[in-house]
Amino acid sequence: MGFTGNIALEAAALGKALLAGAALGIYYDLFRILRRVFHFGYAMILAQDLFFWITGAVGIFFCSAVVYGGQLRIIFVCAALVGWGIYSATVGAVLMKVFDFVSGIIRRMLICFARKTIKPLLGKLRPAANRISAAVNRRKNNFLARLSKKGEKTEKSEKKPLELSKS
């Protein structure tokens, strides 16, 4: 499908490509949010990026196929990348700053909650935990002492010469 000669159709296709790129940017922001909430290792980030690029490529392919009647056009892919760039530089940057701000507030609220509820509870449980720890240490020391006494007995019995009976 070549150039249709209809500027309005080509402009509409370009607009759809830009919107597809913005949708791709929103999709990537979901991964960015996950990475800010949960700290993943290098291998997991690599797997997420691979998943994103494969699913994003399939999405752009289907969008291009719908807009251009089953054909993949490089101009659509390039316009989608431009749309993603525009989204990321404008709306995406603002959304990530808002997310960071809101997540910071939520984090501070959770820390305040923990300080006011969990810390006093742990303070009340600490004496019981110390008693349990002391009891475990006493049992361990008693067990080790018994083992060392048994070891001494076996060493003494081994040092005695064996007497052979004369028959």
JSON list of C-alpha atoms in Angstrom, two decimals:
[
{"chain": "A", "resi": 1, "resn": "MET", "atom": "CA", "xyz": [0.00, 0.00, 0.00]},
{"chain": "A", "resi": 2, "resn": "GLY", "atom": "CA", "xyz": [1.78, 3.09, -1.22]},
{"chain": "A", "resi": 3, "resn": "PHE", "atom": "CA", "xyz": [1.10, 6.71, -0.59]},
{"chain": "A", "resi": 4, "resn": "THR", "atom": "CA", "xyz": [-2.64, 7.21, -0.93]},
{"chain": "A", "resi": 5, "resn": "GLY", "atom": "CA", "xyz": [-2.43, 10.82, -2.03]},
{"chain": "A", "resi": 6, "resn": "ASN", "atom": "CA", "xyz": [-4.90, 11.71, 0.69]},
{"chain": "A", "resi": 7, "resn": "ILE", "atom": "CA", "xyz": [-3.08, 13.91, 3.16]},
{"chain": "A", "resi": 8, "resn": "ALA", "atom": "CA", "xyz": [-5.87, 13.58, 5.71]},
{"chain": "A", "resi": 9, "resn": "LEU", "atom": "CA", "xyz": [-5.51, 9.77, 5.79]},
{"chain": "A", "resi": 10, "resn": "GLU", "atom": "CA", "xyz": [-1.74, 10.00, 6.11]},
{"chain": "A", "resi": 11, "resn": "ALA", "atom": "CA", "xyz": [-2.03, 12.58, 8.91]},
{"chain": "A", "resi": 12, "resn": "ALA", "atom": "CA", "xyz": [-4.55, 10.35, 10.71]},
{"chain": "A", "resi": 13, "resn": "ALA", "atom": "CA", "xyz": [-2.16, 7.39, 10.38]},
{"chain": "A", "resi": 14, "resn": "LEU", "atom": "CA", "xyz": [0.66, 9.54, 11.76]},
{"chain": "A", "resi": 15, "resn": "GLY", "atom": "CA", "xyz": [-1.54, 10.60, 14.70]},
{"chain": "A", "resi": 16, "resn": "LYS", "atom": "CA", "xyz": [-2.42, 6.97, 15.41]},
{"chain": "A", "resi": 17, "resn": "ALA", "atom": "CA", "xyz": [1.26, 6.06, 15.35]},
{"chain": "A", "resi": 18, "resn": "LEU", "atom": "CA", "xyz": [2.04, 8.86, 17.81]},
{"chain": "A", "resi": 19, "resn": "LEU", "atom": "CA", "xyz": [-0.77, 7.63, 20.09]},
{"chain": "A", "resi": 20, "resn": "ALA", "atom": "CA", "xyz": [0.52, 4.06, 19.83]},
{"chain": "A", "resi": 21, "resn": "GLY", "atom": "CA", "xyz": [3.93, 5.34, 20.91]},
{"chain": "A", "resi": 22, "resn": "ALA", "atom": "CA", "xyz": [2.37, 7.17, 23.86]},
{"chain": "A", "resi": 23, "resn": "ALA", "atom": "CA", "xyz": [0.59, 3.94, 24.82]},
{"chain": "A", "resi": 24, "resn": "LEU", "atom": "CA", "xyz": [3.95, 2.18, 24.63]},
{"chain": "A", "resi": 25, "resn": "GLY", "atom": "CA", "xyz": [5.35, 4.84, 26.97]},
{"chain": "A", "resi": 26, "resn": "ILE", "atom": "CA", "xyz": [2.54, 4.25, 29.48]},
{"chain": "A", "resi": 27, "resn": "TYR", "atom": "CA", "xyz": [3.21, 0.52, 29.26]},
{"chain": "A", "resi": 28, "resn": "TYR", "atom": "CA", "xyz": [6.90, 1.08, 29.99]},
{"chain": "A", "resi": 29, "resn": "ASP", "atom": "CA", "xyz": [6.05, 3.37, 32.91]},
{"chain": "A", "resi": 30, "resn": "LEU", "atom": "CA", "xyz": [4.28, 0.43, 34.54]},
{"chain": "A", "resi": 31, "resn": "PHE", "atom": "CA", "xyz": [7.60, -1.41, 34.52]},
{"chain": "A", "resi": 32, "resn": "ARG", "atom": "CA", "xyz": [9.36, 1.67, 35.87]},
{"chain": "A", "resi": 33, "resn": "ILE", "atom": "CA", "xyz": [6.87, 1.89, 38.73]},
{"chain": "A", "resi": 34, "resn": "LEU", "atom": "CA", "xyz": [7.38, -1.80, 39.54]},
{"chain": "A", "resi": 35, "resn": "ARG", "atom": "CA", "xyz": [11.13, -1.23, 39.64]},
{"chain": "A", "resi": 36, "resn": "ARG", "atom": "CA", "xyz": [10.77, 1.70, 42.01]},
{"chain": "A", "resi": 37, "resn": "VAL", "atom": "CA", "xyz": [8.47, -0.20, 44.36]},
{"chain": "A", "resi": 38, "resn": "PHE", "atom": "CA", "xyz": [10.32, -3.54, 44.28]},
{"chain": "A", "resi": 39, "resn": "HIS", "atom": "CA", "xyz": [14.07, -3.62, 43.92]},
{"chain": "A", "resi": 40, "resn": "PHE", "atom": "CA", "xyz": [14.84, -6.29, 41.34]},
{"chain": "A", "resi": 41, "resn": "GLY", "atom": "CA", "xyz": [18.17, -7.83, 40.49]},
{"chain": "A", "resi": 42, "resn": "TYR", "atom": "CA", "xyz": [19.93, -7.45, 37.17]},
{"chain": "A", "resi": 43, "resn": "ALA", "atom": "CA", "xyz": [18.57, -10.70, 35.71]},
{"chain": "A", "resi": 44, "resn": "MET", "atom": "CA", "xyz": [14.96, -9.81, 36.58]},
{"chain": "A", "resi": 45, "resn": "ILE", "atom": "CA", "xyz": [15.30, -6.35, 35.03]},
{"chain": "A", "resi": 46, "resn": "LEU", "atom": "CA", "xyz": [16.76, -7.94, 31.91]},
{"chain": "A", "resi": 47, "resn": "ALA", "atom": "CA", "xyz": [13.81, -10.36, 31.73]},
{"chain": "A", "resi": 48, "resn": "GLN", "atom": "CA", "xyz": [11.34, -7.49, 32.20]},
{"chain": "A", "resi": 49, "resn": "ASP", "atom": "CA", "xyz": [12.98, -5.46, 29.43]},
{"chain": "A", "resi": 50, "resn": "LEU", "atom": "CA", "xyz": [12.98, -8.43, 27.10]},
{"chain": "A", "resi": 51, "resn": "PHE", "atom": "CA", "xyz": [9.29, -9.04, 27.85]},
{"chain": "A", "resi": 52, "resn": "PHE", "atom": "CA", "xyz": [8.52, -5.35, 27.28]},
{"chain": "A", "resi": 53, "resn": "TRP", "atom": "CA", "xyz": [10.32, -5.15, 23.94]},
{"chain": "A", "resi": 54, "resn": "ILE", "atom": "CA", "xyz": [8.76, -8.35, 22.61]},
{"chain": "A", "resi": 55, "resn": "THR", "atom": "CA", "xyz": [5.22, -7.42, 23.64]},
{"chain": "A", "resi": 56, "resn": "GLY", "atom": "CA", "xyz": [5.74, -3.81, 22.56]},
{"chain": "A", "resi": 57, "resn": "ALA", "atom": "CA", "xyz": [6.96, -4.91, 19.12]},
{"chain": "A", "resi": 58, "resn": "VAL", "atom": "CA", "xyz": [3.96, -7.20, 18.71]},
{"chain": "A", "resi": 59, "resn": "GLY", "atom": "CA", "xyz": [1.66, -4.35, 19.75]},
{"chain": "A", "resi": 60, "resn": "ILE", "atom": "CA", "xyz": [3.21, -1.90, 17.28]},
{"chain": "A", "resi": 61, "resn": "PHE", "atom": "CA", "xyz": [3.05, -4.54, 14.54]},
{"chain": "A", "resi": 62, "resn": "PHE", "atom": "CA", "xyz": [-0.68, -5.08, 15.11]},
{"chain": "A", "resi": 63, "resn": "CYS", "atom": "CA", "xyz": [-1.37, -1.35, 15.30]},
{"chain": "A", "resi": 64, "resn": "SER", "atom": "CA", "xyz": [0.46, -0.80, 12.04]},
{"chain": "A", "resi": 65, "resn": "ALA", "atom": "CA", "xyz": [-1.41, -3.72, 10.47]},
{"chain": "A", "resi": 66, "resn": "VAL", "atom": "CA", "xyz": [-4.75, -2.22, 11.49]},
{"chain": "A", "resi": 67, "resn": "VAL", "atom": "CA", "xyz": [-3.90, 1.31, 10.36]},
{"chain": "A", "resi": 68, "resn": "TYR", "atom": "CA", "xyz": [-2.30, 0.33, 7.03]},
{"chain": "A", "resi": 69, "resn": "GLY", "atom": "CA", "xyz": [-4.48, -2.62, 6.14]},
{"chain": "A", "resi": 70, "resn": "GLY", "atom": "CA", "xyz": [-2.13, -5.45, 7.06]},
{"chain": "A", "resi": 71, "resn": "GLN", "atom": "CA", "xyz": [1.19, -3.83, 6.22]},
{"chain": "A", "resi": 72, "resn": "LEU", "atom": "CA", "xyz": [4.03, -2.89, 8.50]},
{"chain": "A", "resi": 73, "resn": "ARG", "atom": "CA", "xyz": [5.47, 0.48, 7.63]},
{"chain": "A", "resi": 74, "resn": "ILE", "atom": "CA", "xyz": [8.74, 1.80, 8.93]},
{"chain": "A", "resi": 75, "resn": "ILE", "atom": "CA", "xyz": [7.23, 5.29, 9.13]},
{"chain": "A", "resi": 76, "resn": "PHE", "atom": "CA", "xyz": [4.65, 3.95, 11.58]},
{"chain": "A", "resi": 77, "resn": "VAL", "atom": "CA", "xyz": [7.35, 2.40, 13.78]},
{"chain": "A", "resi": 78, "resn": "CYS", "atom": "CA", "xyz": [9.43, 5.61, 13.67]},
{"chain": "A", "resi": 79, "resn": "ALA", "atom": "CA", "xyz": [6.40, 7.76, 14.48]},
{"chain": "A", "resi": 80, "resn": "ALA", "atom": "CA", "xyz": [5.52, 5.45, 17.36]},
{"chain": "A", "resi": 81, "resn": "LEU", "atom": "CA", "xyz": [9.04, 5.86, 18.78]},
{"chain": "A", "resi": 82, "resn": "VAL", "atom": "CA", "xyz": [8.68, 9.63, 18.43]},
{"chain": "A", "resi": 83, "resn": "GLY", "atom": "CA", "xyz": [5.33, 9.44, 20.21]},
{"chain": "A", "resi": 84, "resn": "TRP", "atom": "CA", "xyz": [6.94, 7.45, 23.00]},
{"chain": "A", "resi": 85, "resn": "GLY", "atom": "CA", "xyz": [9.71, 10.06, 23.26]},
{"chain": "A", "resi": 86, "resn": "ILE", "atom": "CA", "xyz": [7.23, 12.93, 23.39]},
{"chain": "A", "resi": 87, "resn": "TYR", "atom": "CA", "xyz": [5.17, 11.15, 26.06]},
{"chain": "A", "resi": 88, "resn": "SER", "atom": "CA", "xyz": [8.26, 10.32, 28.13]},
{"chain": "A", "resi": 89, "resn": "ALA", "atom": "CA", "xyz": [9.59, 13.88, 27.96]},
{"chain": "A", "resi": 90, "resn": "THR", "atom": "CA", "xyz": [6.28, 15.50, 28.90]},
{"chain": "A", "resi": 91, "resn": "VAL", "atom": "CA", "xyz": [3.48, 13.56, 30.57]},
{"chain": "A", "resi": 92, "resn": "GLY", "atom": "CA", "xyz": [5.61, 10.56, 31.55]},
{"chain": "A", "resi": 93, "resn": "ALA", "atom": "CA", "xyz": [8.16, 12.71, 33.38]},
{"chain": "A", "resi": 94, "resn": "VAL", "atom": "CA", "xyz": [5.40, 14.48, 35.31]},
{"chain": "A", "resi": 95, "resn": "LEU", "atom": "CA", "xyz": [3.64, 11.21, 36.16]},
{"chain": "A", "resi": 96, "resn": "MET", "atom": "CA", "xyz": [6.84, 9.66, 37.49]},
{"chain": "A", "resi": 97, "resn": "LYS", "atom": "CA", "xyz": [7.49, 12.73, 39.68]},
{"chain": "A", "resi": 98, "resn": "VAL", "atom": "CA", "xyz": [3.93, 12.51, 41.00]},
{"chain": "A", "resi": 99, "resn": "PHE", "atom": "CA", "xyz": [4.41, 8.80, 41.66]},
{"chain": "A", "resi": 100, "resn": "ASP", "atom": "CA", "xyz": [7.66, 9.46, 43.51]},
{"chain": "A", "resi": 101, "resn": "PHE", "atom": "CA", "xyz": [5.96, 12.15, 45.60]},
{"chain": "A", "resi": 102, "resn": "VAL", "atom": "CA", "xyz": [2.94, 9.99, 46.47]},
{"chain": "A", "resi": 103, "resn": "SER", "atom": "CA", "xyz": [5.06, 6.91, 47.19]},
{"chain": "A", "resi": 104, "resn": "GLY", "atom": "CA", "xyz": [7.27, 9.04, 49.46]},
{"chain": "A", "resi": 105, "resn": "ILE", "atom": "CA", "xyz": [4.20, 10.16, 51.42]},
{"chain": "A", "resi": 106, "resn": "ILE", "atom": "CA", "xyz": [2.95, 6.58, 51.70]},
{"chain": "A", "resi": 107, "resn": "ARG", "atom": "CA", "xyz": [6.41, 5.40, 52.79]},
{"chain": "A", "resi": 108, "resn": "ARG", "atom": "CA", "xyz": [6.59, 8.09, 55.51]},
{"chain": "A", "resi": 109, "resn": "MET", "atom": "CA", "xyz": [3.08, 7.19, 56.69]},
{"chain": "A", "resi": 110, "resn": "LEU", "atom": "CA", "xyz": [4.05, 3.51, 56.95]},
{"chain": "A", "resi": 111, "resn": "ILE", "atom": "CA", "xyz": [7.22, 4.37, 58.87]},
{"chain": "A", "resi": 112, "resn": "CYS", "atom": "CA", "xyz": [5.22, 6.57, 61.26]},
{"chain": "A", "resi": 113, "resn": "PHE", "atom": "CA", "xyz": [2.67, 3.77, 61.72]},
{"chain": "A", "resi": 114, "resn": "ALA", "atom": "CA", "xyz": [5.43, 1.27, 62.42]},
{"chain": "A", "resi": 115, "resn": "ARG", "atom": "CA", "xyz": [7.07, 3.56, 64.96]},
{"chain": "A", "resi": 116, "resn": "LYS", "atom": "CA", "xyz": [3.83, 4.14, 66.82]},
{"chain": "A", "resi": 117, "resn": "THR", "atom": "CA", "xyz": [2.50, 0.57, 66.81]},
{"chain": "A", "resi": 118, "resn": "ILE", "atom": "CA", "xyz": [5.11, -2.03, 66.02]},
{"chain": "A", "resi": 119, "resn": "LYS", "atom": "CA", "xyz": [8.05, -0.53, 67.93]},
{"chain": "A", "resi": 120, "resn": "PRO", "atom": "CA", "xyz": [6.18, -0.39, 71.29]},
{"chain": "A", "resi": 121, "resn": "LEU", "atom": "CA", "xyz": [4.94, -3.94, 70.70]},
{"chain": "A", "resi": 122, "resn": "LEU", "atom": "CA", "xyz": [8.48, -5.13, 70.07]},
{"chain": "A", "resi": 123, "resn": "GLY", "atom": "CA", "xyz": [9.59, -3.30, 73.22]},
{"chain": "A", "resi": 124, "resn": "LYS", "atom": "CA", "xyz": [7.07, -5.33, 75.23]},
{"chain": "A", "resi": 125, "resn": "LEU", "atom": "CA", "xyz": [8.12, -8.58, 73.57]},
{"chain": "A", "resi": 126, "resn": "ARG", "atom": "CA", "xyz": [11.86, -7.98, 74.04]},
{"chain": "A", "resi": 127, "resn": "PRO", "atom": "CA", "xyz": [12.02, -9.22, 77.69]},
{"chain": "A", "resi": 128, "resn": "ALA", "atom": "CA", "xyz": [10.28, -12.45, 76.73]},
{"chain": "A", "resi": 129, "resn": "ALA", "atom": "CA", "xyz": [12.63, -12.89, 73.78]},
{"chain": "A", "resi": 130, "resn": "ASN", "atom": "CA", "xyz": [15.63, -12.31, 76.07]},
{"chain": "A", "resi": 131, "resn": "ARG", "atom": "CA", "xyz": [14.37, -14.97, 78.50]},
{"chain": "A", "resi": 132, "resn": "ILE", "atom": "CA", "xyz": [13.87, -17.45, 75.68]},
{"chain": "A", "resi": 133, "resn": "SER", "atom": "CA", "xyz": [17.33, -16.68, 74.31]},
{"chain": "A", "resi": 134, "resn": "ALA", "atom": "CA", "xyz": [18.91, -17.18, 77.75]},
{"chain": "A", "resi": 135, "resn": "ALA", "atom": "CA", "xyz": [17.11, -20.52, 78.20]},
{"chain": "A", "resi": 136, "resn": "VAL", "atom": "CA", "xyz": [18.28, -21.72, 74.78]},
{"chain": "A", "resi": 137, "resn": "ASN", "atom": "CA", "xyz": [21.87, -20.69, 75.59]},
{"chain": "A", "resi": 138, "resn": "ARG", "atom": "CA", "xyz": [21.73, -22.56, 78.94]},
{"chain": "A", "resi": 139, "resn": "ARG", "atom": "CA", "xyz": [20.50, -25.72, 77.24]},
{"chain": "A", "resi": 140, "resn": "LYS", "atom": "CA", "xyz": [23.16, -25.42, 74.56]},
{"chain": "A", "resi": 141, "resn": "ASN", "atom": "CA", "xyz": [25.91, -24.97, 77.17]},
{"chain": "A", "resi": 142, "resn": "ASN", "atom": "CA", "xyz": [24.61, -27.94, 79.21]},
{"chain": "A", "resi": 143, "resn": "PHE", "atom": "CA", "xyz": [24.55, -30.09, 76.09]},
{"chain": "A", "resi": 144, "resn": "LEU", "atom": "CA", "xyz": [28.10, -29.08, 75.15]},
{"chain": "A", "resi": 145, "resn": "ALA", "atom": "CA", "xyz": [29.28, -29.74, 78.71]},
{"chain": "A", "resi": 146, "resn": "ARG", "atom": "CA", "xyz": [27.78, -33.24, 78.63]},
{"chain": "A", "resi": 147, "resn": "LEU", "atom": "CA", "xyz": [29.44, -33.92, 75.31]},
{"chain": "A", "resi": 148, "resn": "SER", "atom": "CA", "xyz": [32.82, -32.85, 76.61]},
{"chain": "A", "resi": 149, "resn": "LYS", "atom": "CA", "xyz": [32.44, -35.06, 79.73]},
{"chain": "A", "resi": 150, "resn": "LYS", "atom": "CA", "xyz": [31.62, -38.06, 77.58]},
{"chain": "A", "resi": 151, "resn": "GLY", "atom": "CA", "xyz": [34.65, -37.30, 75.46]},
{"chain": "A", "resi": 152, "resn": "GLU", "atom": "CA", "xyz": [36.89, -37.24, 78.53]},
{"chain": "A", "resi": 153, "resn": "LYS", "atom": "CA", "xyz": [35.56, -40.62, 79.71]},
{"chain": "A", "resi": 154, "resn": "THR", "atom": "CA", "xyz": [36.22, -42.24, 76.37]},
{"chain": "A", "resi": 155, "resn": "GLU", "atom": "CA", "xyz": [39.72, -40.78, 76.23]},
{"chain": "A", "resi": 156, "resn": "LYS", "atom": "CA", "xyz": [40.53, -42.17, 79.74]},
{"chain": "A", "resi": 157, "resn": "SER", "atom": "CA", "xyz": [39.20, -45.59, 78.83]},
{"chain": "A", "resi": 158, "resn": "GLU", "atom": "CA", "xyz": [41.28, -45.65, 75.69]},
{"chain": "A", "resi": 159, "resn": "LYS", "atom": "CA", "xyz": [44.47, -44.89, 77.59]},
{"chain": "A", "resi": 160, "resn": "LYS", "atom": "CA", "xyz": [44.21, -47.99, 79.80]},
{"chain": "A", "resi": 161, "resn": "PRO", "atom": "CA", "xyz": [46.14, -50.91, 78.40]},
{"chain": "A", "resi": 162, "resn": "LEU", "atom": "CA", "xyz": [44.16, -53.92, 77.53]},
{"chain": "A", "resi": 163, "resn": "GLU", "atom": "CA", "xyz": [44.78, -56.89, 79.75]},
{"chain": "A", "resi": 164, "resn": "LEU", "atom": "CA", "xyz": [44.78, -60.21, 78.09]},
{"chain": "A", "resi": 165, "resn": "SER", "atom": "CA", "xyz": [43.69, -63.11, 80.21]},
{"chain": "A", "resi": 166, "resn": "LYS", "atom": "CA", "xyz": [46.06, -66.03, 80.36]},
{"chain": "A", "resi": 167, "resn": "SER", "atom": "CA", "xyz": [44.19, -69.20, 79.93]}
]
